[in-house]
PDB file of C-alpha atoms in Angstrom:
ATOM      1  CA  MET K1049      27.140  98.240 -59.036  1.00 84.00           C
ATOM      2  CA  GLU K1050      30.560  96.561 -59.026  1.00 88.00           C
ATOM      3  CA  SER K1051      31.438  92.918 -59.696  1.00 88.00           C
ATOM      4  CA  LYS K1052      34.629  90.854 -59.872  1.00 92.00           C
ATOM      5  CA  VAL K1053      35.527  88.664 -62.874  1.00 92.00           C
ATOM      6  CA  TYR K1054      35.947  84.964 -62.110  1.00 91.00           C
ATOM      7  CA  GLN K1055      37.615  82.151 -64.057  1.00 88.00           C
ATOM      8  CA  GLY K1056      35.910  81.308 -67.342  1.00 86.00           C
ATOM      9  CA  GLN K1057      33.960  84.543 -67.614  1.00 90.00           C
ATOM     10  CA  SER K1058      33.947  86.622 -70.770  1.00 90.00           C
ATOM     11  CA  PHE K1059      32.946  90.267 -70.894  1.00 92.00           C
ATOM     12  CA  LEU K1060      29.481  89.381 -72.189  1.00 91.00           C
ATOM     13  CA  ASP K1061      29.065  86.880 -69.333  1.00 91.00           C
ATOM     14  CA  LYS K1062      29.639  89.719 -66.874  1.00 91.00           C
ATOM     15  CA  VAL K1063      27.284  92.032 -68.768  1.00 92.00           C
ATOM     16  CA  ILE K1064      24.472  89.476 -68.581  1.00 92.00           C
ATOM     17  CA  GLU K1065      25.254  88.593 -64.964  1.00 91.00           C
ATOM     18  CA  MET K1066      25.302  92.235 -63.850  1.00 91.00           C
ATOM     19  CA  THR K1067      22.594  93.792 -66.042  1.00 91.00           C
ATOM     20  CA  GLY K1068      20.393  90.929 -67.223  1.00 90.00           C
ATOM     21  CA  SER K1069      20.816  91.773 -70.912  1.00 90.00           C
ATOM     22  CA  ALA K1070      23.536  91.701 -73.556  1.00 89.00           C
ATOM     23  CA  ASP K1071      21.997  94.930 -74.902  1.00 91.00           C
ATOM     24  CA  ASN K1072      23.984  96.772 -72.232  1.00 91.00           C
ATOM     25  CA  ALA K1073      27.366  95.546 -73.529  1.00 92.00           C
ATOM     26  CA  PHE K1074      28.395  98.773 -75.261  1.00 94.00           C
ATOM     27  CA  ALA K1075      27.364 101.014 -72.373  1.00 93.00           C
ATOM     28  CA  MET K1076      29.220  98.811 -69.892  1.00 94.00           C
ATOM     29  CA  ALA K1077      32.282  98.650 -72.167  1.00 94.00           C
ATOM     30  CA  LEU K1078      32.410 102.456 -72.335  1.00 95.00           C
ATOM     31  CA  GLU K1079      31.971 102.768 -68.574  1.00 94.00           C
ATOM     32  CA  ASN K1080      34.850 100.333 -67.912  1.00 94.00           C
ATOM     33  CA  ASN K1081      37.083 101.446 -70.805  1.00 95.00           C
ATOM     34  CA  VAL K1082      37.297  97.940 -72.310  1.00 93.00           C
ATOM     35  CA  SER K1083      36.327  96.317 -75.589  1.00 93.00           C
ATOM     36  CA  ILE K1084      33.455  93.840 -75.669  1.00 91.00           C
ATOM     37  CA  THR K1085      35.894  91.314 -77.181  1.00 89.00           C
ATOM     38  CA  ASP K1086      38.626  91.742 -74.551  1.00 86.00           C
ATOM     39  CA  SER K1087      39.745  88.770 -72.499  1.00 86.00           C
ATOM     40  CA  LEU K1088      39.300  89.801 -68.892  1.00 89.00           C
ATOM     41  CA  ALA K1089      41.845  88.992 -66.207  1.00 91.00           C
ATOM     42  CA  ILE K1090      40.537  87.091 -63.205  1.00 91.00           C
ATOM     43  CA  GLY K1091      39.862  89.530 -60.384  1.00 93.00           C
ATOM     44  CA  THR K1092      39.164  92.534 -62.628  1.00 92.00           C
ATOM     45  CA  LEU K1093      36.456  94.758 -61.163  1.00 94.00           C
ATOM     46  CA  LEU K1094      33.749  95.923 -63.562  1.00 93.00           C
ATOM     47  CA  THR K1095      31.180  98.598 -62.795  1.00 92.00           C
ATOM     48  CA  TYR K1096      27.765  99.403 -64.221  1.00 90.00           C
ATOM     49  CA  SER K1097      25.422 102.237 -63.321  1.00 86.00           C
ATOM     50  CA  GLY K1098      22.602 101.788 -65.863  1.00 85.00           C
ATOM     51  CA  THR K1099      19.313  99.916 -65.771  1.00 86.00           C
ATOM     52  CA  VAL K1100      19.199  96.296 -64.634  1.00 89.00           C
ATOM     53  CA  ILE K1101      16.687  93.563 -65.474  1.00 90.00           C
ATOM     54  CA  LYS K1102      16.385  92.068 -61.991  1.00 90.00           C
ATOM     55  CA  SER K1103      14.408  89.001 -63.128  1.00 90.00           C
ATOM     56  CA  ILE K1104      17.467  87.820 -65.097  1.00 88.00           C
ATOM     57  CA  SER K1105      20.395  89.203 -63.113  1.00 86.00           C
ATOM     58  CA  SER K1106      18.969  87.736 -59.886  1.00 88.00           C
ATOM     59  CA  LEU K1107      19.433  84.227 -61.346  1.00 88.00           C
ATOM     60  CA  PHE K1108      23.187  84.554 -60.823  1.00 87.00           C
ATOM     61  CA  ASN K1109      24.885  84.315 -57.416  1.00 87.00           C
ATOM     62  CA  ASP K1110      28.089  82.972 -55.815  1.00 85.00           C
ATOM     63  CA  ASN K1111      27.104  79.383 -56.646  1.00 87.00           C
ATOM     64  CA  ASN K1112      25.722  80.069 -60.122  1.00 87.00           C
ATOM     65  CA  ARG K1113      27.879  82.251 -62.347  1.00 86.00           C
ATOM     66  CA  CYS K1114      27.639  82.867 -66.069  1.00 81.00           C
ATOM     67  CA  ALA K1115      30.972  81.518 -67.444  1.00 83.00           C
ATOM     68  CA  THR K1116      31.217  80.682 -71.153  1.00 82.00           C
ATOM     69  CA  ALA K1117      34.748  81.804 -72.069  1.00 74.00           C
ATOM     70  CA  ILE K1118      36.548  79.245 -74.218  1.00 72.00           C
ATOM     71  CA  THR K1119      40.172  78.536 -73.379  1.00 69.00           C
ATOM     72  CA  LYS K1120      42.685  77.222 -75.904  1.00 69.00           C
ATOM     73  CA  GLN K1121      42.539  73.815 -74.201  1.00 69.00           C
ATOM     74  CA  ASN K1122      38.720  73.718 -74.391  1.00 68.00           C
ATOM     75  CA  HIS K1123      38.751  74.895 -78.004  1.00 65.00           C
ATOM     76  CA  GLU K1124      40.920  71.942 -78.993  1.00 66.00           C
ATOM     77  CA  LEU K1125      38.366  69.585 -77.419  1.00 67.00           C
ATOM     78  CA  ILE K1126      35.511  71.197 -79.328  1.00 66.00           C
ATOM     79  CA  VAL K1127      37.172  71.658 -82.736  1.00 58.00           C
ATOM     80  CA  ALA K1128      39.247  68.630 -83.574  1.00 61.00           C
ATOM     81  CA  ASP K1129      42.096  69.064 -86.073  1.00 62.00           C
ATOM     82  CA  GLU K1130      40.638  66.565 -88.498  1.00 65.00           C
ATOM     83  CA  GLY K1131      37.888  66.339 -91.040  1.00 64.00           C
ATOM     84  CA  ILE K1132      36.735  68.584 -93.839  1.00 63.00           C
ATOM     85  CA  GLY K1133      36.210  71.569 -91.505  1.00 64.00           C
ATOM     86  CA  ALA K1134      39.919  71.722 -90.639  1.00 66.00           C
ATOM     87  CA  MET K1135      41.302  71.025 -94.107  1.00 66.00           C
ATOM     88  CA  ILE K1136      43.120  73.621 -96.199  1.00 68.00           C
ATOM     89  CA  ILE K1137      42.790  73.388 -99.979  1.00 65.00           C
ATOM     90  CA  GLU K1138      46.055  72.343-101.676  1.00 62.00           C
ATOM     91  CA  ASN K1139      47.643  71.691 -98.276  1.00 63.00           C
ATOM     92  CA  THR K1140      45.723  69.034 -96.348  1.00 62.00           C
ATOM     93  CA  PHE K1141      42.782  68.785 -98.750  1.00 61.00           C
ATOM     94  CA  ILE K1142      44.223  67.780-102.121  1.00 62.00           C
ATOM     95  CA  ILE K1143      42.003  67.922-105.180  1.00 66.00           C
ATOM     96  CA  GLY K1144      42.710  65.805-108.209  1.00 64.00           C
TER      97      GLY K1144
END
């Protein structure tokens, strides 16, 4: 089975879309000579020849794709540069 990577898709998105389970991530990474943490270029073709859980993989089609990759622009919307979570001790979070 072969599938093209679309905008916003991470490697794990493609694994779930193609196989129906994230359990197949390592096997698919070996088959495609990529790391499971790699950012995939749009248009990259990925292949998989193992078992597929059809009840899950059939949920995805041309109008419904798994796409959860976070871009730098989206990350800034999610994690604001303010508040205790973004503070650095002795730099922006001063004690005393």
